[in-house]
């Protein structure tokens, strides 16, 4: 009933799926500066190790709309290192690349005779790296355009206007497996919501034998409802789709599932925690998607090992009867003990990892303790954090004080990034 | 006595020499936005048309240290369009690329088996596009590093420190012609001046048969004296050199000459006027350098046709006896007439060009009129310029008022940019 198994063979089209890599996030942080790059490199290594036919990225490759020079340079370096090479690409492009890709050269990168591309990367843009124009007279470009013009990324899914959208699929064939890949880079949710309601989002079907294609759609929007139109309801998407890759939501829910729709949805989640929320504290994975024929697919979840450990917990001060709001030192001591126990937990988890894989290196953990302080006074979190410098990766943001938990607080954890 | 003629043959190493292209200069100007790009494209076309072995750029490829996304994108597009291709590079690299080039890939671009480079570009950095680090923890990078990591430019001449400099030449061989190419990207003049005085600028000679090489040095510094140490005296450079390509000075003095030195100096000048000075108003050229054997070279001057016409003149109001300082309208009218005569001159020059080459397109000229107004009142130049919108490219900067011409005013025309 769920997803169907396929065999490993020459007919299988293999795609590594990842999203929200947020290159450059925390790049000026003394501890975390390399985190986003290390996970990106791990994604590239996994893609290479599995000899995939393509790497598909679901937006927010860059954290900043204008990445720093260092960030852009490192991204170019990694793409060149892992994506260029002699390995022949066995994917045959059956559609018109001029309709598919945003590049002045009009093609798909591995067909350019001047470049040996071993592993093509395909990406849509997210809300963090969307096209913007510095001034009106010039064409809007995004950071992905720099990767595209350098022939390192196939940038697709860029709608010409937001109120009337026609998506032409990229048609790729490997043996008898045929993939129709649809993409739509981020558009402000309210705008896109309305464009769907006015029936102005058209997804073209292949003219030839439309039922013989596996229909994959990659988008980068709110999936969780925030207000009436500030998200894209799953059932807005057309039923001919087989699988949807949903970017922007950072919580890893990569196992393909379906509730109200005919098609499956996979939500890979980010490869780095850009907020200290519950969703981001869950284990992070990328997906090895294997497609065979027109309808068979399976998705293998591959855990990322470079992601900085992140432990999140909550305490309610008033539930502890020994604590006296008048003795603030004792209260701080109590909270510090709780942080220390999370650090110990991190060390235990690392020790277990190390048993399984002696090559792993220890990383300072991200620790977040939510403190419900009703009846108590909050204290200075910056000063509190000083004792944990060199013990945690985020000494300045260890604690989050709040009064009585409201439902709103919970739901904000699931906000897309 | 001057330069020696060489024959066209397989032994001739052909280099197109250009400098100070200043991509992005005036990119937000309604009229001049494309000027820098058009001249860069012309340089690339000339290089390609002459089938050169390499294109050598002397710094200030970018006008802004942080080029706009649009500017960087257009630069990458042009480099990819003109430099990639099947043409085999017949230059043999005889030196260690790790010592020569600033790239994480450690090589010269046309030897990377994953790229077909038809025409290698070599560049040093200038003062406009020098390496800078956004924060201390990171390696300083410059815009050229983005071209280098994309394998489109061979970025060389980057000294590790400014107080103790060792330059290893790039050794290139074509048939029996051997080129030792030395480069030094811009360093603040006072610093470099001192480093020369302390004998801490070392230029290594090839270990093998050092007299068999043509020694070419490319630098980007003040050549004209501005204060005691704010320039590099020509005779600081070692006598073993054969030819020096001097970037940074925008006036085209491309014909190789020598005064106090054993070696020749060529000063190609900028491909775009970035100031409305006398030096910039002179015809702009690039140079086709042909080297044969170890000592023979010739330099052919190739005029650029895309450069916006620029006419500069001076008037002294007090020399005109009909002008009455009390009648400001008549004075303005007189000045406007002078501007109009320069516009007519521009049209005559264009008409002559058009006779020779019917394909040339007319461009609004840059006009600069220096007005010596001793005894008169200056008037509002912005308002004055309004009548010349759509008639000149720079209506807001047509006039430069000054009192009595001082020697200092003259010499400021020759300031490097
Ligand atoms: Mn996002
Ligand atoms: Mn994101
Ligand atoms: Mn300069
Ligand atoms: Mn310059």
Coordinates of N, CA, C and O and ligand atoms in Angstrom, one line a residue, chain B residues 20 60 127-128 220 248 417, ligand 3:
Chain B
X20 N 42.8 47.4 -16.5 CA 41.9 48.4 -15.9 C 40.6 48.4 -16.7 O 40.2 49.4 -17.2
X60 N 42.4 45.5 -11.7 CA 41.2 46.3 -11.8 C 40.3 45.8 -12.9 O 39.7 46.6 -13.6
X127 N 44.1 47.7 -7.4 CA 43.7 48.2 -6.1 C 42.1 48.3 -6.0 O 41.6 48.3 -4.8
X128 N 41.4 48.2 -7.1 CA 40.0 48.2 -7.0 C 39.4 46.8 -6.6 O 38.3 46.7 -6.1
X220 N 50.7 46.5 -10.9 CA 49.6 47.5 -10.9 C 49.9 48.5 -9.7 O 49.5 48.3 -8.6
X248 N 47.2 50.1 -13.8 CA 46.8 51.2 -12.9 C 46.7 52.6 -13.4 O 45.8 53.4 -13.1
X417 N 44.3 55.0 -11.3 CA 42.9 54.8 -10.8 C 42.8 53.3 -10.5 O 43.2 52.4 -11.2
Ligands
LIG3 MN1 44.2 50.7 -10.2

